[in-house]
CSV table of C-alpha atoms and ligand atoms in Angstrom, one decimal:
chain,number,residue,atom,x,y,z
A,194,UNK,CA,-6.7,43.1,23.4
A,195,UNK,CA,-6.4,40.7,20.5
A,196,UNK,CA,-4.8,37.4,21.2
A,197,UNK,CA,-1.3,36.8,19.8
A,198,UNK,CA,-1.3,34.8,16.6
A,199,UNK,CA,-0.9,31.1,17.1
A,200,UNK,CA,0.2,30.6,13.6
A,201,UNK,CA,-0.5,31.3,10.0
A,202,UNK,CA,-3.0,29.7,7.7
A,203,UNK,CA,-3.0,29.6,3.9
A,204,UNK,CA,-6.2,31.2,2.6
A,205,UNK,CA,-6.0,29.0,-0.5
A,206,UNK,CA,-5.5,25.5,0.9
A,207,UNK,CA,-5.9,25.7,4.6
A,208,UNK,CA,-2.4,24.6,5.5
A,209,UNK,CA,-1.1,26.0,8.8
A,210,UNK,CA,2.4,26.8,10.0
A,211,UNK,CA,3.9,28.3,13.1
A,212,UNK,CA,6.3,30.5,11.2
A,213,UNK,CA,5.4,33.1,8.6
A,214,UNK,CA,6.6,32.5,5.1
A,215,UNK,CA,6.0,34.3,1.8
A,216,UNK,CA,4.9,31.2,0.1
A,217,UNK,CA,2.7,28.3,1.2
A,218,UNK,CA,4.7,25.1,1.4
A,219,UNK,CA,1.6,23.1,0.7
A,220,UNK,CA,0.0,24.6,-2.4
A,221,UNK,CA,2.9,26.9,-3.3
A,222,UNK,CA,0.7,30.0,-3.6
A,223,UNK,CA,2.4,33.3,-2.8
A,224,UNK,CA,1.3,35.8,0.0
A,225,UNK,CA,-1.7,33.7,1.1
A,226,UNK,CA,-0.6,33.1,4.7
A,227,UNK,CA,-2.8,34.9,7.3
A,228,UNK,CA,-2.4,35.0,11.0
A,229,UNK,CA,-4.9,33.1,13.1
A,230,UNK,CA,-5.5,32.7,16.8
A,231,UNK,CA,-8.7,30.8,17.2
A,232,UNK,CA,-9.0,27.1,17.5
A,233,UNK,CA,-10.6,25.3,14.5
A,234,UNK,CA,-13.6,24.2,16.5
A,235,UNK,CA,-17.2,25.3,15.7
A,236,UNK,CA,-17.8,29.1,15.3
A,237,UNK,CA,-19.7,29.2,18.6
A,238,UNK,CA,-16.7,28.3,20.8
A,239,UNK,CA,-14.2,30.6,19.0
A,240,UNK,CA,-12.7,33.1,21.4
A,241,UNK,CA,-15.2,32.1,24.1
A,242,UNK,CA,-14.8,32.2,27.8
A,243,UNK,CA,-12.5,29.7,29.6
A,244,UNK,CA,-13.2,26.1,28.6
A,245,UNK,CA,-15.2,23.8,30.9
A,246,UNK,CA,-13.2,20.9,32.4
A,247,UNK,CA,-13.1,17.8,30.3
A,248,UNK,CA,-14.6,14.5,31.4
A,249,UNK,CA,-12.2,12.0,33.0
A,250,UNK,CA,-12.4,8.3,33.2
A,251,UNK,CA,-10.6,5.5,35.0
A,252,UNK,CA,-8.6,3.5,32.5
A,253,UNK,CA,-9.8,0.2,33.9
A,254,UNK,CA,-13.4,1.2,33.3
A,255,UNK,CA,-12.8,1.5,29.6
A,256,UNK,CA,-14.3,-1.7,28.0
A,257,UNK,CA,-11.6,-4.1,26.8
A,258,UNK,CA,-12.4,-4.6,23.2
A,259,UNK,CA,-9.4,-6.7,22.2
A,260,UNK,CA,-10.7,-9.4,20.1
A,261,UNK,CA,-14.0,-7.6,19.4
A,262,UNK,CA,-13.6,-7.4,15.7
A,263,UNK,CA,-15.9,-7.3,12.8
A,264,UNK,CA,-14.5,-9.7,10.4
A,265,UNK,CA,-15.3,-8.9,6.7
A,266,UNK,CA,-14.9,-12.7,6.0
A,267,UNK,CA,-12.7,-11.7,3.0
A,268,UNK,CA,-9.6,-13.6,4.2
A,269,UNK,CA,-6.9,-11.4,2.8
A,270,UNK,CA,-8.6,-8.2,3.8
A,271,UNK,CA,-9.1,-9.5,7.4
A,272,UNK,CA,-5.4,-10.4,7.5
A,273,UNK,CA,-4.3,-6.9,6.5
A,274,UNK,CA,-6.8,-5.3,9.0
A,275,UNK,CA,-5.4,-7.5,11.8
A,276,UNK,CA,-8.5,-9.7,12.2
A,277,UNK,CA,-11.3,-7.6,10.9
A,278,UNK,CA,-12.6,-4.0,11.4
A,279,UNK,CA,-12.1,-2.6,14.9
A,280,UNK,CA,-15.2,-0.9,16.3
A,281,UNK,CA,-15.2,2.8,15.7
A,282,UNK,CA,-12.1,2.7,13.5
A,283,UNK,CA,-11.5,4.7,10.4
A,284,UNK,CA,-9.8,2.8,7.6
A,285,UNK,CA,-8.4,4.4,4.4
A,286,UNK,CA,-8.0,2.3,1.3
A,287,UNK,CA,-5.9,4.1,-1.3
A,288,UNK,CA,-4.7,3.2,-4.7
A,289,UNK,CA,-4.5,4.2,-8.4
A,290,UNK,CA,-7.8,4.7,-10.2
A,291,UNK,CA,-9.1,1.4,-11.6
A,292,UNK,CA,-7.1,-0.8,-9.3
A,293,UNK,CA,-10.2,-2.3,-7.6
A,294,UNK,CA,-11.0,-0.2,-4.5
A,295,UNK,CA,-14.7,0.1,-5.2
A,296,UNK,CA,-14.8,-3.6,-6.0
A,297,UNK,CA,-13.2,-4.5,-2.7
A,298,UNK,CA,-15.4,-2.3,-0.5
A,299,UNK,CA,-18.5,-3.5,-2.2
A,300,UNK,CA,-17.5,-7.1,-1.7
A,301,UNK,CA,-16.7,-6.3,1.9
A,302,UNK,CA,-20.0,-4.6,2.3
A,303,UNK,CA,-21.8,-7.6,1.0
A,304,UNK,CA,-20.0,-10.0,3.3
A,305,UNK,CA,-20.7,-7.8,6.3
A,306,UNK,CA,-24.4,-7.5,5.3
A,307,UNK,CA,-24.6,-11.2,4.9
A,308,UNK,CA,-23.6,-11.5,8.6
A,309,UNK,CA,-26.6,-9.4,9.5
A,310,UNK,CA,-24.6,-6.1,9.9
A,311,UNK,CA,-26.2,-3.0,8.6
A,312,UNK,CA,-24.0,-1.4,6.0
A,313,UNK,CA,-24.3,2.0,4.3
A,314,UNK,CA,-22.4,2.8,1.1
A,315,UNK,CA,-21.9,6.4,0.0
A,316,UNK,CA,-21.5,6.2,-3.7
A,317,UNK,CA,-20.1,9.7,-4.4
A,318,UNK,CA,-18.1,8.6,-7.3
A,319,UNK,CA,-20.7,6.7,-9.3
A,320,UNK,CA,-24.5,6.7,-9.8
A,321,UNK,CA,-26.6,4.1,-7.9
A,322,UNK,CA,-27.1,2.5,-11.3
A,323,UNK,CA,-23.4,2.0,-11.8
A,324,UNK,CA,-23.0,0.5,-8.3
A,325,UNK,CA,-26.0,-1.8,-9.1
A,326,UNK,CA,-24.3,-3.0,-12.2
A,327,UNK,CA,-21.1,-3.8,-10.3
A,328,UNK,CA,-23.1,-5.5,-7.6
A,329,UNK,CA,-24.9,-7.6,-10.1
A,330,UNK,CA,-21.6,-8.6,-11.7
A,331,UNK,CA,-20.3,-9.6,-8.2
A,332,UNK,CA,-23.5,-11.4,-7.5
A,333,UNK,CA,-24.2,-9.3,-4.3
A,334,UNK,CA,-27.0,-7.0,-5.5
A,335,UNK,CA,-29.4,-8.7,-3.0
A,336,UNK,CA,-27.1,-8.5,0.0
A,337,UNK,CA,-29.1,-5.8,1.7
A,338,UNK,CA,-26.6,-2.9,1.4
A,339,UNK,CA,-28.1,0.6,1.8
A,340,UNK,CA,-26.9,3.2,-0.7
A,341,UNK,CA,-26.4,6.9,0.1
A,342,UNK,CA,-26.2,8.7,-3.2
A,343,UNK,CA,-25.0,12.0,-1.7
A,344,UNK,CA,-21.8,14.0,-1.8
A,345,UNK,CA,-22.4,16.4,1.1
A,346,UNK,CA,-20.3,14.7,3.8
A,347,UNK,CA,-22.3,16.0,6.8
A,348,UNK,CA,-25.5,14.8,5.2
A,349,UNK,CA,-24.0,11.4,4.7
A,350,UNK,CA,-22.8,11.2,8.3
A,351,UNK,CA,-26.1,12.4,9.7
A,352,UNK,CA,-28.0,9.7,7.7
A,353,UNK,CA,-25.6,7.0,8.8
A,354,UNK,CA,-25.7,8.0,12.4
A,355,UNK,CA,-29.5,8.2,12.4
A,356,UNK,CA,-29.9,4.8,10.8
A,357,UNK,CA,-27.5,3.4,13.4
A,358,UNK,CA,-25.4,1.5,10.8
A,359,UNK,CA,-22.6,-0.9,11.9
A,360,UNK,CA,-20.4,0.0,9.0
A,361,UNK,CA,-20.2,3.1,6.8
A,362,UNK,CA,-18.3,3.1,3.5
A,363,UNK,CA,-17.4,6.2,1.6
A,364,UNK,CA,-16.3,5.8,-2.0
A,365,UNK,CA,-14.4,8.1,-2.4
A,366,UNK,CA,-13.1,10.7,-0.1
A,367,UNK,CA,-12.3,13.0,-3.1
A,368,UNK,CA,-16.0,12.8,-4.2
A,369,UNK,CA,-17.5,14.2,-1.0
A,370,UNK,CA,-17.3,17.8,0.2
A,371,UNK,CA,-17.6,19.7,3.4
A,372,UNK,CA,-20.0,22.5,3.1
A,373,UNK,CA,-18.9,26.0,4.1
A,374,UNK,CA,-15.2,25.5,3.1
A,375,UNK,CA,-14.4,27.7,0.1
A,376,UNK,CA,-11.6,25.6,-1.2
A,377,UNK,CA,-12.2,23.2,-4.1
A,378,UNK,CA,-13.6,19.8,-3.4
A,379,UNK,CA,-10.9,17.2,-3.2
A,380,UNK,CA,-8.3,19.9,-2.3
A,381,UNK,CA,-6.1,19.7,0.7
A,382,UNK,CA,-8.3,21.8,3.0
A,383,UNK,CA,-11.4,19.8,2.1
A,384,UNK,CA,-9.6,16.5,2.6
A,385,UNK,CA,-8.2,17.5,6.1
A,386,UNK,CA,-11.5,18.8,7.2
A,387,UNK,CA,-13.4,15.7,5.9
A,388,UNK,CA,-10.8,13.5,7.6
A,389,UNK,CA,-11.3,15.3,10.9
A,390,UNK,CA,-15.1,15.0,10.7
A,391,UNK,CA,-14.8,11.3,9.8
A,392,UNK,CA,-12.6,10.6,12.8
A,393,UNK,CA,-15.1,12.3,15.1
A,394,UNK,CA,-18.0,10.5,13.5
A,395,UNK,CA,-16.4,7.0,13.7
A,396,UNK,CA,-15.2,7.4,17.3
A,397,UNK,CA,-18.3,9.2,18.5
A,398,UNK,CA,-20.8,6.7,17.1
A,399,UNK,CA,-18.6,3.6,17.3
A,400,UNK,CA,-19.2,3.0,13.6
A,401,UNK,CA,-16.4,1.4,11.7
A,402,UNK,CA,-15.9,3.6,8.7
A,403,UNK,CA,-14.0,2.8,5.5
A,404,UNK,CA,-13.0,5.5,3.0
A,405,UNK,CA,-11.4,5.0,-0.4
A,406,UNK,CA,-9.1,7.5,-1.9
A,407,UNK,CA,-7.2,7.8,-5.2
A,408,UNK,CA,-3.5,8.4,-5.2
A,409,UNK,CA,-1.8,9.5,-8.3
A,410,UNK,CA,1.7,8.4,-9.2
A,411,UNK,CA,4.0,10.2,-6.9
A,412,UNK,CA,1.3,10.6,-4.3
A,413,UNK,CA,0.5,14.2,-5.1
A,414,UNK,CA,-0.4,16.7,-2.4
A,415,UNK,CA,-4.1,16.6,-2.8
A,416,UNK,CA,-4.0,12.8,-2.4
A,417,UNK,CA,-5.2,10.8,0.6
A,418,UNK,CA,-1.6,10.9,2.0
A,419,UNK,CA,-2.9,14.0,3.8
A,420,UNK,CA,-5.2,11.8,5.8
A,421,UNK,CA,-2.7,9.2,6.8
A,422,UNK,CA,-2.0,10.7,10.2
A,423,UNK,CA,-5.7,11.0,11.1
A,424,UNK,CA,-7.0,7.6,10.3
A,425,UNK,CA,-6.4,4.3,12.2
A,426,UNK,CA,-5.4,2.2,9.3
A,427,UNK,CA,-4.0,3.0,5.9
A,428,UNK,CA,-4.1,0.2,3.3
A,429,UNK,CA,-2.7,0.7,-0.2
A,430,UNK,CA,-3.4,-1.3,-3.2
A,431,UNK,CA,-0.5,-2.0,-5.5
A,432,UNK,CA,-0.2,-3.8,-8.8
A,433,UNK,CA,2.1,-4.3,-11.7
A,434,UNK,CA,1.1,-2.9,-15.1
A,435,UNK,CA,-1.3,-5.3,-16.8
A,436,UNK,CA,-1.1,-8.0,-14.0
A,437,UNK,CA,-4.2,-9.4,-12.4
A,438,UNK,CA,-2.6,-9.8,-9.0
A,439,UNK,CA,-3.4,-7.0,-6.5
A,440,UNK,CA,-1.5,-6.5,-3.3
A,441,UNK,CA,-3.1,-4.8,-0.4
A,442,UNK,CA,-0.5,-3.4,2.0
A,443,UNK,CA,-1.0,-2.0,5.5
A,444,UNK,CA,1.3,1.0,5.7
A,445,UNK,CA,-0.2,2.0,9.0
A,446,UNK,CA,-2.4,0.1,11.4
A,447,UNK,CA,-3.3,1.0,15.0
A,448,UNK,CA,-5.0,-2.3,15.4
A,449,UNK,CA,-2.7,-4.7,13.7
A,450,UNK,CA,0.7,-5.2,12.2
A,451,UNK,CA,2.0,-2.8,9.6
A,452,UNK,CA,3.5,-4.1,6.4
A,453,UNK,CA,1.1,-7.0,6.4
A,454,UNK,CA,0.0,-7.7,2.9
A,455,UNK,CA,-3.1,-9.3,1.4
A,456,UNK,CA,-2.9,-10.8,-2.1
A,457,UNK,CA,-5.9,-10.8,-4.4
A,458,UNK,CA,-6.6,-11.7,-8.0
A,459,UNK,CA,-8.9,-9.6,-10.1
A,460,UNK,CA,-11.3,-12.0,-11.9
A,461,UNK,CA,-14.4,-11.7,-13.9
A,462,UNK,CA,-16.4,-12.0,-10.6
A,463,UNK,CA,-14.4,-9.5,-8.6
A,464,UNK,CA,-11.4,-9.8,-6.3
A,465,UNK,CA,-10.6,-13.3,-5.0
A,466,UNK,CA,-8.3,-13.9,-2.1
A,467,UNK,CA,-5.2,-15.7,-3.2
A,468,UNK,CA,-4.6,-18.6,-0.9
A,469,UNK,CA,-1.1,-19.5,-2.2
A,470,UNK,CA,0.5,-16.1,-3.2
A,471,UNK,CA,3.8,-17.6,-4.1
A,472,UNK,CA,2.4,-19.8,-6.8
A,473,UNK,CA,0.4,-16.8,-8.2
A,474,UNK,CA,3.5,-14.7,-8.2
A,475,UNK,CA,5.6,-17.4,-9.9
A,476,UNK,CA,2.8,-18.3,-12.4
A,477,UNK,CA,4.7,-17.1,-15.4
A,478,UNK,CA,8.1,-18.2,-14.2
A,479,UNK,CA,10.1,-19.5,-17.2
A,480,UNK,CA,13.3,-21.3,-15.9
A,481,UNK,CA,14.7,-21.5,-19.5
A,482,UNK,CA,14.7,-17.8,-20.2
A,483,UNK,CA,17.7,-15.6,-19.5
A,484,UNK,CA,17.2,-12.7,-17.0
A,485,UNK,CA,14.8,-14.6,-14.6
A,486,UNK,CA,15.7,-15.2,-11.0
A,487,UNK,CA,13.6,-16.3,-8.1
A,488,UNK,CA,13.9,-15.3,-4.4
A,489,UNK,CA,11.7,-15.2,-1.3
A,490,UNK,CA,10.8,-12.0,0.5
A,491,UNK,CA,9.2,-11.6,3.9
A,492,UNK,CA,6.0,-9.6,3.6
A,493,UNK,CA,4.3,-8.9,6.9
A,494,UNK,CA,4.0,-12.2,8.6
A,495,UNK,CA,4.7,-14.5,5.7
A,496,UNK,CA,7.3,-15.5,3.2
A,497,UNK,CA,6.5,-15.0,-0.5
A,498,UNK,CA,8.4,-16.5,-3.4
A,499,UNK,CA,8.6,-14.2,-6.4
A,500,UNK,CA,10.5,-13.7,-9.6
A,501,UNK,CA,12.7,-10.8,-10.8
A,502,UNK,CA,12.9,-10.4,-14.6
A,503,UNK,CA,15.6,-8.4,-16.4
A,504,UNK,CA,16.3,-7.6,-20.0
A,505,UNK,CA,19.5,-6.0,-21.3
A,506,UNK,CA,19.9,-5.0,-24.9
A,507,UNK,CA,22.8,-3.1,-26.6
A,508,UNK,CA,22.0,0.5,-27.3
A,509,UNK,CA,23.7,3.5,-29.1
A,510,UNK,CA,22.3,6.0,-26.6
A,511,UNK,CA,24.9,8.0,-24.8
A,512,UNK,CA,23.1,7.5,-21.5
A,513,UNK,CA,21.5,4.1,-21.7
A,514,UNK,CA,18.0,3.7,-20.3
A,515,UNK,CA,17.3,2.2,-16.9
A,516,UNK,CA,13.7,1.2,-16.3
A,517,UNK,CA,12.7,-0.4,-13.1
A,518,UNK,CA,9.2,-1.6,-12.2
A,519,UNK,CA,8.5,-3.0,-8.7
A,520,UNK,CA,11.8,-1.9,-7.4
A,521,UNK,CA,13.5,1.5,-6.9
A,522,UNK,CA,15.4,2.9,-9.8
A,523,UNK,CA,18.2,3.9,-7.4
A,524,UNK,CA,18.5,0.3,-6.3
A,525,UNK,CA,18.8,-0.8,-9.9
A,526,UNK,CA,21.6,1.7,-10.5
A,527,UNK,CA,23.4,0.6,-7.4
A,528,UNK,CA,23.2,-3.1,-8.3
A,529,UNK,CA,24.3,-2.4,-11.9
A,530,UNK,CA,27.3,-0.5,-10.5
A,531,UNK,CA,28.2,-3.4,-8.1
A,532,UNK,CA,27.7,-5.9,-11.0
A,533,UNK,CA,30.2,-3.9,-13.1
A,534,UNK,CA,32.8,-3.3,-10.5
A,535,UNK,CA,32.6,-6.5,-8.4
A,536,UNK,CA,31.2,-8.9,-10.9
A,537,UNK,CA,33.0,-7.8,-14.0
A,538,UNK,CA,29.8,-7.5,-16.1
A,539,UNK,CA,29.5,-4.1,-17.6
A,540,UNK,CA,26.1,-2.9,-18.8
A,541,UNK,CA,27.3,0.6,-19.8
A,542,UNK,CA,26.4,0.0,-23.4
A,543,UNK,CA,23.0,-1.5,-22.8
A,544,UNK,CA,19.5,-0.5,-22.0
A,545,UNK,CA,18.3,-2.3,-18.9
A,546,UNK,CA,14.8,-3.1,-17.8
A,547,UNK,CA,14.1,-4.9,-14.5
A,548,UNK,CA,10.8,-5.8,-13.1
A,549,UNK,CA,9.2,-7.8,-10.3
A,550,UNK,CA,6.4,-10.1,-11.5
A,551,UNK,CA,3.0,-10.1,-10.1
A,552,UNK,CA,2.6,-6.6,-8.8
A,553,UNK,CA,4.6,-6.7,-5.7
A,554,UNK,CA,7.1,-3.9,-4.9
A,555,UNK,CA,10.4,-5.1,-3.6
A,556,UNK,CA,11.4,-3.6,-0.3
A,557,UNK,CA,13.3,-6.5,1.2
A,558,UNK,CA,17.0,-6.1,0.8
A,559,UNK,CA,17.5,-9.8,0.8
A,560,UNK,CA,16.1,-9.8,-2.8
A,561,UNK,CA,19.3,-8.0,-4.0
A,562,UNK,CA,21.1,-11.1,-5.0
A,563,UNK,CA,18.2,-12.3,-7.1
A,564,UNK,CA,18.1,-8.9,-8.9
A,565,UNK,CA,21.8,-9.0,-9.4
A,566,UNK,CA,21.6,-12.6,-10.7
A,567,UNK,CA,18.8,-11.6,-13.1
A,568,UNK,CA,20.8,-8.6,-14.4
A,569,UNK,CA,23.9,-10.7,-14.9
A,570,UNK,CA,21.9,-13.4,-16.7
A,571,UNK,CA,20.2,-10.8,-18.9
A,572,UNK,CA,23.5,-9.1,-19.7
A,573,UNK,CA,25.2,-12.3,-20.7
A,574,UNK,CA,22.0,-13.8,-22.2
A,575,UNK,CA,22.4,-17.1,-20.3
A,576,UNK,CA,19.6,-18.6,-18.3
A,577,UNK,CA,20.3,-19.2,-14.6
A,578,UNK,CA,20.4,-22.9,-13.5
A,579,UNK,CA,17.0,-24.5,-13.3
A,580,UNK,CA,15.4,-25.0,-9.9
A,581,UNK,CA,17.9,-22.5,-8.3
A,582,UNK,CA,16.8,-19.5,-6.2
A,583,UNK,CA,18.8,-16.6,-4.8
A,584,UNK,CA,18.9,-15.0,-1.3
A,585,UNK,CA,21.0,-12.3,0.2
A,586,UNK,CA,21.7,-8.6,0.5
A,587,UNK,CA,24.4,-7.2,-1.7
A,588,UNK,CA,26.9,-4.7,-0.2
A,589,UNK,CA,28.8,-2.1,-2.2
A,590,UNK,CA,31.9,-4.0,-1.5
A,591,UNK,CA,30.5,-7.0,-3.3
A,592,UNK,CA,30.0,-9.1,-0.2
A,593,UNK,CA,26.8,-10.9,0.3
A,594,UNK,CA,25.1,-10.4,3.6
A,595,UNK,CA,22.8,-12.7,5.5
A,596,UNK,CA,19.1,-12.5,5.1
A,597,UNK,CA,16.8,-12.3,8.1
A,598,UNK,CA,14.4,-15.3,8.6
A,599,UNK,CA,16.4,-17.3,6.1
A,600,UNK,CA,14.8,-20.6,7.3
A,601,UNK,CA,11.3,-19.4,6.5
A,602,UNK,CA,12.3,-18.2,3.1
A,603,UNK,CA,14.1,-21.4,2.3
A,604,UNK,CA,11.1,-23.4,3.4
A,605,UNK,CA,8.8,-21.4,1.1
A,606,UNK,CA,11.2,-21.8,-1.8
A,607,UNK,CA,11.4,-25.6,-1.1
A,608,UNK,CA,7.6,-25.7,-1.0
A,609,UNK,CA,7.5,-24.0,-4.4
A,610,UNK,CA,9.7,-26.8,-5.9
A,611,UNK,CA,13.1,-25.1,-5.8
A,612,UNK,CA,15.9,-27.6,-5.0
A,613,UNK,CA,18.9,-25.3,-4.7
A,614,UNK,CA,19.5,-21.8,-3.3
A,615,UNK,CA,22.5,-19.5,-3.6
A,616,UNK,CA,22.8,-18.1,-0.1
A,617,UNK,CA,25.3,-16.0,2.0
A,618,UNK,CA,28.0,-18.1,3.6
A,619,UNK,CA,27.0,-19.0,7.2
A,620,UNK,CA,23.3,-19.6,6.4
A,621,UNK,CA,22.3,-22.7,8.5
A,622,UNK,CA,21.3,-25.7,6.4
A,623,UNK,CA,17.6,-26.1,5.6
A,624,UNK,CA,15.6,-29.3,5.0
A,625,UNK,CA,14.7,-30.2,1.4
A,626,UNK,CA,16.8,-27.5,-0.3
A,627,UNK,CA,20.5,-27.7,-1.1
A,628,UNK,CA,22.4,-24.6,-0.2
A,629,UNK,CA,25.1,-23.0,-2.3
A,630,UNK,CA,27.0,-20.7,0.2
A,631,UNK,CA,28.8,-17.7,-1.4
A,632,UNK,CA,30.8,-14.8,0.1
A,633,UNK,CA,30.9,-12.4,-2.8
A,634,UNK,CA,29.1,-11.3,-6.0
A,635,UNK,CA,31.9,-12.9,-8.0
A,636,UNK,CA,31.5,-16.2,-6.2
A,637,UNK,CA,27.7,-16.1,-6.8
A,638,UNK,CA,28.2,-15.4,-10.5
A,639,UNK,CA,30.7,-18.2,-11.1
A,640,UNK,CA,28.4,-20.6,-9.5
A,641,UNK,CA,25.4,-19.5,-11.5
A,642,UNK,CA,26.8,-18.6,-15.0
A,643,UNK,CA,29.3,-20.2,-17.2
B,875,TYD,P1,-12.8,-0.5,-9.5
B,875,TYD,O1,-13.2,-1.3,-8.3
B,875,TYD,O2,-13.9,0.3,-10.1
B,875,TYD,O3,-11.5,0.4,-9.2
B,875,TYD,P2,-11.3,1.7,-8.4
B,875,TYD,O4,-12.5,1.9,-7.5
B,875,TYD,O5,-10.1,1.5,-7.6
B,875,TYD,O6,-11.2,2.8,-9.3
B,875,TYD,O7,-12.3,-1.6,-10.5
B,875,TYD,C1,-12.0,-1.3,-11.8
B,875,TYD,C2,-11.5,-2.4,-12.6
B,875,TYD,O8,-11.7,-3.7,-12.2
B,875,TYD,C3,-12.1,-2.2,-13.9
B,875,TYD,O9,-11.1,-2.1,-14.9
B,875,TYD,C4,-13.0,-3.5,-14.1
B,875,TYD,C5,-12.3,-4.5,-13.2
B,875,TYD,N1,-13.2,-5.4,-12.7
B,875,TYD,C6,-13.0,-6.8,-13.0
B,875,TYD,O10,-12.1,-7.2,-13.7
B,875,TYD,N2,-13.9,-7.7,-12.5
B,875,TYD,C7,-14.9,-7.4,-11.7
B,875,TYD,O11,-15.7,-8.2,-11.2
B,875,TYD,C8,-15.1,-6.0,-11.4
B,875,TYD,C9,-16.3,-5.5,-10.5
B,875,TYD,C10,-14.3,-5.0,-11.9
B,876,MG,MG1,-13.9,3.4,-7.6
């Protein structure tokens, strides 16, 4: 008797679902779902006799590997990883093409090799010659890295396992393929299967494995987002258009804190860890220009000072443009609405552009007041007072809410030379920086603009 279907699988992309549907939710193809009952294991065990019992193990007999890390000795990368690569872990480094993924993994490979680790680098994306050129530029060509110029994933894994490498790097996941799958290379089914094999490989051989993956704007379906649930750590590279600062952010980390960020600068000799990110982020700060406001956000375990820039110009467009970079457009709309209703500054007849300098994306609500101040300053074309920073979340009612970890933020602003900060009323005093407590948006604006 045939076993009852356990679900339906799309013949085009491999997506599975418990309930039948006429259209695949993943690749949007019509009438491609087919019932399946078997597990996705190797063909030989499909539909086989009852499974053998699995191995058991006393929890206390499992070696305690806390602290057993493989540091890459690239400070900002180790920070984001939580102290280095964990043995047998699978790490995904995602980002837009050209942001510096290959550069970072090659530098990490070189540092690891310099510590006597054996490192294999699968260059699926580029020819060995291109990798050599980059390595020469980075001054690491003689570091002792082994190249695997191959795109068949199983072949790469077999080579790395046989060589007993300490670290395997795959650049990129989209460039390798799993043989036997009929879907296109880089497609969702290929990515999921490759991800599953990589997990088995990394865990089974205790080989720390790093894969890179391109994400396109909007994180399209065939992107590495599909792998996020499989891998141990997901690090995404972010940047602002044209900036040289690169921010590496852990969006998932089974071995460390999520939301930890590493800050790098792309130079002529590769990526350099930025020791003092606030000063890199404030590099272009011009206190005399209108539309510029400084705040401090908490990123992972540390406070970072950064600048919000805004520009507002009269327009004849019926629906004026709103362009946001480094912050959500919806946040910009909301703050403009609050500015109009609660602050009395209407930008309805202006095109408005707002951006965060240095490539950081704002997630911290305590940056609201700085965005609002920058917008108000831009709309009225008046610079904000020199040496003054802004801290606080803005509510729809126009009240300013307290920021978490205000003391650490204020200390960082003080360290960066700011002498005054507009803060929500009730913020405890801080050493070295004069506080300007405000309750509402209107309050904040009257203290900042004439
Ligand atoms: P790359 O690491 O190839 O990006 P990805 O792998 O994410 O696609 O980096 C590409 C960019 O970095 C390219 O525009 C050249 C620049 N770059 C430098 O500025 N300095 C360097 O030392 C290197 C190696 C690259
Ligand atoms: Mg690359």
